[in-house]
Coordinates of N, CA, C and O in Angstrom, one line a residue:
M3 N 45.3 -98.9 105.0 CA 45.1 -97.8 105.9 C 44.6 -96.6 105.1 O 44.9 -96.4 104.0
T4 N 43.8 -95.8 105.8 CA 43.3 -94.6 105.2 C 44.1 -93.4 105.7 O 44.5 -93.3 106.9
A5 N 44.3 -92.5 104.9 CA 45.0 -91.2 105.2 C 44.1 -90.3 106.0 O 42.9 -90.2 105.7
H6 N 44.7 -89.7 107.0 CA 43.9 -88.7 107.8 C 43.7 -87.4 107.0 O 44.7 -86.9 106.5
S7 N 42.5 -87.0 106.8 CA 42.3 -85.8 106.1 C 41.7 -84.7 107.0 O 40.6 -84.9 107.6
S8 N 42.4 -83.6 107.2 CA 42.0 -82.6 108.1 C 41.2 -81.5 107.3 O 41.5 -81.3 106.1
K9 N 40.3 -80.9 107.9 CA 39.5 -79.8 107.3 C 40.3 -78.5 107.4 O 39.9 -77.5 106.8
D10 N 41.3 -78.5 108.2 CA 42.2 -77.3 108.4 C 43.1 -77.1 107.2 O 43.9 -78.0 107.0
P11 N 43.0 -76.0 106.4 CA 43.8 -75.9 105.3 C 45.3 -75.7 105.6 O 46.1 -75.8 104.7
L12 N 45.6 -75.4 106.9 CA 47.0 -75.2 107.3 C 47.6 -76.4 108.0 O 48.7 -76.4 108.4
H13 N 46.8 -77.5 108.0 CA 47.3 -78.7 108.7 C 48.5 -79.2 108.0 O 48.6 -79.4 106.8
G14 N 49.6 -79.4 108.8 CA 50.8 -80.0 108.4 C 51.8 -79.0 107.7 O 52.8 -79.4 107.2
I15 N 51.4 -77.7 107.7 CA 52.2 -76.7 107.0 C 52.8 -75.8 108.1 O 52.1 -75.2 108.9
T16 N 54.1 -75.7 108.2 CA 54.8 -74.8 109.1 C 54.7 -73.4 108.7 O 54.5 -73.1 107.5
L17 N 54.8 -72.5 109.7 CA 54.8 -71.1 109.3 C 55.9 -70.7 108.4 O 55.8 -69.9 107.4
E18 N 57.1 -71.4 108.5 CA 58.2 -71.1 107.6 C 57.9 -71.6 106.2 O 58.1 -70.9 105.2
Q19 N 57.3 -72.7 106.0 CA 56.9 -73.2 104.7 C 55.9 -72.3 104.1 O 56.0 -71.9 102.9
L20 N 54.9 -71.9 104.8 CA 53.9 -71.0 104.4 C 54.5 -69.6 103.9 O 54.2 -69.2 102.8
L21 N 55.4 -69.1 104.7 CA 56.0 -67.8 104.4 C 56.9 -68.0 103.1 O 56.9 -67.1 102.2
N22 N 57.6 -69.0 103.0 CA 58.5 -69.3 101.8 C 57.6 -69.3 100.6 O 58.0 -68.8 99.5
K23 N 56.5 -70.0 100.6 CA 55.6 -70.1 99.5 C 55.0 -68.7 99.1 O 55.0 -68.4 97.9
L24 N 54.7 -67.9 100.1 CA 54.1 -66.6 99.8 C 55.2 -65.7 99.2 O 55.0 -64.9 98.2
V25 N 56.4 -65.8 99.7 CA 57.6 -65.0 99.1 C 57.8 -65.4 97.7 O 58.1 -64.6 96.8
E26 N 57.8 -66.7 97.5 CA 58.0 -67.3 96.1 C 57.0 -66.8 95.2 O 57.2 -66.4 94.0
H27 N 55.7 -66.7 95.6 CA 54.6 -66.3 94.8 C 54.5 -64.8 94.6 O 54.3 -64.4 93.4
Y28 N 54.6 -64.0 95.6 CA 54.4 -62.6 95.6 C 55.7 -61.8 95.6 O 55.7 -60.6 95.2
G29 N 56.7 -62.3 96.2 CA 57.9 -61.5 96.4 C 57.7 -60.7 97.6 O 56.6 -60.5 98.1
W30 N 58.8 -60.1 98.2 CA 58.7 -59.3 99.4 C 57.9 -58.1 99.1 O 57.1 -57.7 100.0
S31 N 58.1 -57.4 98.0 CA 57.3 -56.2 97.7 C 55.8 -56.5 97.6 O 55.0 -55.7 98.0
G32 N 55.5 -57.6 97.0 CA 54.1 -58.0 96.8 C 53.4 -58.3 98.2 O 52.3 -58.0 98.4
L33 N 54.2 -58.9 99.1 CA 53.7 -59.2 100.4 C 53.5 -57.9 101.2 O 52.5 -57.7 101.9
A34 N 54.5 -57.0 101.0 CA 54.4 -55.7 101.7 C 53.2 -54.9 101.2 O 52.6 -54.1 102.0
E35 N 52.8 -55.0 100.0 CA 51.6 -54.3 99.4 C 50.3 -54.9 100.0 O 49.4 -54.2 100.3
R36 N 50.3 -56.2 100.2 CA 49.1 -56.9 100.6 C 48.9 -56.9 102.1 O 47.8 -56.8 102.6
I37 N 50.0 -57.0 102.9 CA 50.0 -56.9 104.3 C 51.0 -55.9 104.8 O 52.2 -56.1 104.6
R38 N 50.5 -54.8 105.3 CA 51.4 -53.7 105.7 C 52.0 -53.9 107.0 O 51.5 -53.4 108.0
I39 N 53.1 -54.6 107.0 CA 54.0 -54.8 108.2 C 55.4 -54.6 107.8 O 55.8 -54.9 106.7
N40 N 56.2 -53.9 108.7 CA 57.5 -53.5 108.4 C 58.5 -54.7 108.1 O 59.4 -54.5 107.3
C41 N 58.2 -55.9 108.6 CA 59.2 -57.0 108.4 C 59.1 -57.4 106.9 O 60.0 -58.1 106.5
F42 N 58.1 -57.0 106.2 CA 58.0 -57.3 104.7 C 58.6 -56.2 103.9 O 58.9 -56.4 102.7
S43 N 58.6 -55.0 104.4 CA 59.0 -53.9 103.6 C 60.4 -53.3 103.9 O 61.1 -52.7 103.1
S44 N 60.9 -53.5 105.1 CA 62.1 -52.9 105.6 C 63.1 -54.0 105.8 O 63.1 -54.6 106.8
D45 N 64.1 -54.2 104.9 CA 65.1 -55.2 105.0 C 64.5 -56.6 105.3 O 64.9 -57.2 106.4
P46 N 63.6 -57.1 104.5 CA 62.9 -58.3 104.8 C 63.8 -59.6 104.7 O 64.8 -59.7 103.9
S47 N 63.5 -60.5 105.6 CA 64.2 -61.8 105.6 C 63.2 -62.8 106.2 O 62.3 -62.4 107.0
I48 N 63.4 -64.1 105.9 CA 62.5 -65.1 106.4 C 62.7 -65.1 107.9 O 61.7 -65.2 108.7
K49 N 63.9 -65.1 108.4 CA 64.2 -65.2 109.8 C 63.5 -64.1 110.6 O 62.9 -64.3 111.6
S50 N 63.7 -62.8 110.2 CA 63.1 -61.7 111.0 C 61.6 -61.7 110.9 O 60.9 -61.4 111.9
S51 N 61.1 -62.1 109.7 CA 59.6 -62.2 109.6 C 59.0 -63.3 110.5 O 58.0 -63.1 111.1
L52 N 59.7 -64.4 110.5 CA 59.2 -65.5 111.4 C 59.2 -65.1 112.8 O 58.2 -65.4 113.6
K53 N 60.2 -64.4 113.3 CA 60.3 -64.0 114.6 C 59.2 -63.0 115.0 O 58.5 -63.2 116.0
F54 N 58.9 -62.1 114.1 CA 57.8 -61.1 114.3 C 56.5 -61.8 114.3 O 55.6 -61.6 115.1
L55 N 56.2 -62.7 113.3 CA 54.9 -63.4 113.1 C 54.6 -64.3 114.3 O 53.5 -64.4 114.7
R56 N 55.6 -64.9 114.8 CA 55.4 -65.8 116.0 C 55.0 -65.1 117.2 O 54.4 -65.6 118.1
R57 N 55.4 -63.8 117.3 CA 55.1 -63.0 118.5 C 53.8 -62.1 118.3 O 53.4 -61.5 119.3
T58 N 53.3 -62.0 117.1 CA 52.2 -61.1 116.8 C 51.1 -61.8 116.1 O 51.0 -62.0 114.9
P59 N 50.1 -62.2 116.9 CA 49.0 -63.1 116.4 C 48.2 -62.4 115.3 O 47.8 -63.1 114.3
W60 N 47.9 -61.1 115.4 CA 47.1 -60.4 114.3 C 47.8 -60.5 113.0 O 47.2 -60.6 111.9
A61 N 49.2 -60.3 113.0 CA 49.9 -60.3 111.7 C 50.0 -61.7 111.2 O 49.9 -62.0 110.0
R62 N 50.2 -62.7 112.1 CA 50.2 -64.1 111.6 C 48.9 -64.5 111.0 O 48.9 -65.2 110.0
K63 N 47.8 -64.1 111.6 CA 46.5 -64.4 111.0 C 46.3 -63.8 109.6 O 45.8 -64.5 108.7
Q64 N 46.8 -62.6 109.4 CA 46.7 -62.0 108.1 C 47.6 -62.8 107.1 O 47.1 -63.0 105.9
V65 N 48.7 -63.2 107.5 CA 49.6 -64.0 106.6 C 48.9 -65.4 106.3 O 48.9 -65.8 105.1
E66 N 48.4 -66.0 107.3 CA 47.7 -67.3 107.1 C 46.5 -67.1 106.2 O 46.3 -68.0 105.3
D67 N 45.7 -66.1 106.4 CA 44.6 -65.8 105.5 C 45.0 -65.6 104.1 O 44.3 -66.1 103.1
L68 N 46.1 -64.8 103.9 CA 46.6 -64.6 102.5 C 47.0 -65.9 101.9 O 46.7 -66.2 100.7
Y69 N 47.7 -66.8 102.6 CA 48.1 -68.1 102.1 C 46.9 -68.9 101.7 O 46.9 -69.5 100.6
I70 N 45.9 -69.0 102.6 CA 44.7 -69.8 102.3 C 44.0 -69.3 101.0 O 43.7 -70.0 100.1
S71 N 43.9 -67.9 100.9 CA 43.2 -67.4 99.7 C 44.1 -67.6 98.4 O 43.6 -67.9 97.4
T72 N 45.4 -67.6 98.6 CA 46.3 -67.8 97.4 C 46.2 -69.2 97.0 O 46.1 -69.5 95.8
V73 N 46.3 -70.2 97.9 CA 46.2 -71.6 97.6 C 44.8 -72.0 97.0 O 44.7 -72.7 96.0
S74 N 43.8 -71.4 97.6 CA 42.4 -71.8 97.1 C 42.2 -71.2 95.7 O 41.4 -71.7 95.0
D75 N 42.8 -70.1 95.4 CA 42.7 -69.5 94.0 C 43.5 -70.2 93.0 O 43.3 -70.0 91.8
N76 N 44.5 -71.1 93.4 CA 45.4 -71.7 92.5 C 45.2 -73.2 92.5 O 45.7 -73.8 93.5
P77 N 44.6 -73.8 91.5 CA 44.4 -75.3 91.6 C 45.6 -76.1 91.6 O 45.7 -77.2 92.0
W78 N 46.7 -75.5 91.1 CA 48.0 -76.3 91.1 C 48.6 -76.5 92.5 O 49.4 -77.4 92.7
H79 N 48.2 -75.7 93.5 CA 48.7 -75.9 94.8 C 47.8 -76.8 95.6 O 48.2 -77.3 96.7
R80 N 46.6 -77.1 95.2 CA 45.7 -78.0 96.0 C 46.3 -79.4 96.1 O 46.8 -80.0 95.1
G81 N 46.3 -79.9 97.3 CA 46.8 -81.3 97.5 C 48.3 -81.4 97.5 O 48.9 -82.4 97.7
R82 N 49.1 -80.3 97.4 CA 50.5 -80.3 97.4 C 51.0 -79.4 98.6 O 50.4 -78.5 98.9
D83 N 52.1 -79.8 99.1 CA 52.8 -79.0 100.1 C 53.7 -79.9 100.9 O 54.0 -80.8 101.0

């Protein structure tokens, strides 16, 4: 069998996984510097951030774009997740 390969860089990655990787890589303060939304700067948590991002398409897009650029800049992340 051949594995399905999607051209979507977010294929198979949940929003929670994506956010956890960004927090691990940048920390909450680093995320707040890159994406100016209160859920990253004021008492941040995964749960509250997920709730906000799921309801706010423009913020979710910014987070997804940051994840894609972070992964594409780091060859150690390619093919892993």
